[in-house]
């Protein structure tokens, strides 16, 4: 419970996210914090919390932190660098990301390395402008696993107070079941424009019940 309370406090103090192929402008930053809760069959709750932050270190270099914790059982923390590869204007753009960090199960920890190729594109719909992002990654966990990931994100940025967002994540590790999660959400933007509230649900290949997700995004 103390870790959950700390994560909620960080949400209130700071504020994903569609990083993908886009870089932060120099000297600007973005922070997101979220908590997702799943109810178990016995009425108790399991939760996972995440903190994500990125900073425009240079015009063509974004640095960041990606951390996630599953109720003290397992989690990871990764420091990464993102840089552009190609910009095709209205046809989209590519960027690459490399990262290093650690992951743990209980009190045991191991090194973690990750390489990501991202594609992103702005879109126009009948409900307003938006974006799509596709991220493919190789994640090497030194104790036993090479994980292949493919993620998809799409959302609207129409200027309305409320816009939809969908995030789909998949991963595969040789000899283990295929993993997937889907998170449809609504983004609410107050008049200040500095903080976005995100409320959604999550279904995945592991949990029997649907989870409830709450997040705050902040730009500064």
mmCIF file of N, CA, C and O in Angstrom, residues 2-3 11 15-16 51 60 68 97 108 139-140 167 174 176 187 191:
data_model
loop_
_atom_site.group_PDB
_atom_site.id
_atom_site.type_symbol
_atom_site.label_atom_id
_atom_site.label_comp_id
_atom_site.label_asym_id
_atom_site.label_seq_id
_atom_site.Cartn_x
_atom_site.Cartn_y
_atom_site.Cartn_z
ATOM 1 N N UNK A 2 1.997 1.227 0.666
ATOM 2 C CA UNK A 2 2.845 2.421 0.676
ATOM 3 C C UNK A 2 3.334 2.756 -0.713
ATOM 4 O O UNK A 2 3.403 3.920 -1.099
ATOM 5 N N UNK A 3 3.668 1.717 -1.516
ATOM 6 C CA UNK A 3 4.145 1.971 -2.876
ATOM 7 C C UNK A 3 3.021 2.548 -3.733
ATOM 8 O O UNK A 3 3.232 3.430 -4.551
ATOM 9 N N UNK A 11 1.779 10.968 -9.249
ATOM 10 C CA UNK A 11 0.819 11.370 -10.272
ATOM 11 C C UNK A 11 0.355 12.798 -10.037
ATOM 12 O O UNK A 11 0.295 13.622 -10.950
ATOM 13 N N UNK A 15 2.414 14.659 -13.330
ATOM 14 C CA UNK A 15 1.509 14.667 -14.390
ATOM 15 C C UNK A 15 1.517 13.326 -15.114
ATOM 16 O O UNK A 15 2.477 12.849 -15.166
ATOM 17 N N UNK A 16 1.090 6.930 -22.028
ATOM 18 C CA UNK A 16 1.425 7.401 -22.212
ATOM 19 C C UNK A 16 1.256 8.292 -23.206
ATOM 20 O O UNK A 16 0.828 8.547 -23.537
ATOM 21 N N UNK A 51 5.952 4.893 -14.161
ATOM 22 C CA UNK A 51 6.400 6.286 -14.286
ATOM 23 C C UNK A 51 7.211 6.382 -15.561
ATOM 24 O O UNK A 51 8.098 5.562 -15.816
ATOM 25 N N UNK A 60 17.914 16.873 -31.648
ATOM 26 C CA UNK A 60 17.786 15.556 -32.270
ATOM 27 C C UNK A 60 18.109 14.421 -31.293
ATOM 28 O O UNK A 60 18.498 13.337 -31.696
ATOM 29 N N UNK A 68 8.368 0.468 -14.331
ATOM 30 C CA UNK A 68 7.083 -0.166 -14.025
ATOM 31 C C UNK A 68 7.264 -1.133 -12.871
ATOM 32 O O UNK A 68 8.304 -1.793 -12.763
ATOM 33 N N UNK A 97 15.507 3.929 -30.735
ATOM 34 C CA UNK A 97 15.696 4.141 -29.302
ATOM 35 C C UNK A 97 16.547 3.007 -28.750
ATOM 36 O O UNK A 97 16.331 1.840 -29.081
ATOM 37 N N UNK A 108 15.720 -10.472 -6.440
ATOM 38 C CA UNK A 108 16.728 -10.791 -7.452
ATOM 39 C C UNK A 108 16.620 -9.818 -8.620
ATOM 40 O O UNK A 108 15.512 -9.540 -9.103
ATOM 41 N N UNK A 139 13.958 -6.833 -26.483
ATOM 42 C CA UNK A 139 14.310 -6.573 -25.090
ATOM 43 C C UNK A 139 15.055 -7.790 -24.542
ATOM 44 O O UNK A 139 14.501 -8.896 -24.496
ATOM 45 N N UNK A 140 16.297 -7.576 -24.136
ATOM 46 C CA UNK A 140 17.127 -8.675 -23.659
ATOM 47 C C UNK A 140 17.254 -8.607 -22.153
ATOM 48 O O UNK A 140 17.804 -7.656 -21.609
ATOM 49 N N UNK A 167 -4.374 1.771 -26.870
ATOM 50 C CA UNK A 167 -3.004 1.251 -26.808
ATOM 51 C C UNK A 167 -3.084 -0.276 -26.794
ATOM 52 O O UNK A 167 -3.797 -0.871 -25.982
ATOM 53 N N UNK A 174 10.374 -16.944 -26.623
ATOM 54 C CA UNK A 174 10.449 -18.335 -27.075
ATOM 55 C C UNK A 174 10.154 -19.300 -25.931
ATOM 56 O O UNK A 174 10.697 -19.175 -24.828
ATOM 57 N N UNK A 176 7.310 -19.587 -24.335
ATOM 58 C CA UNK A 176 6.316 -19.089 -23.398
ATOM 59 C C UNK A 176 5.072 -18.629 -24.148
ATOM 60 O O UNK A 176 5.124 -18.348 -25.343
ATOM 61 N N UNK A 187 -9.003 10.650 -22.796
ATOM 62 C CA UNK A 187 -8.110 11.701 -22.334
ATOM 63 C C UNK A 187 -8.923 12.968 -22.083
ATOM 64 O O UNK A 187 -9.669 13.418 -22.955
ATOM 65 N N UNK A 191 -8.737 23.275 -18.941
ATOM 66 C CA UNK A 191 -8.472 24.519 -19.658
ATOM 67 C C UNK A 191 -7.008 24.931 -19.591
ATOM 68 O O UNK A 191 -6.493 25.583 -20.494
#
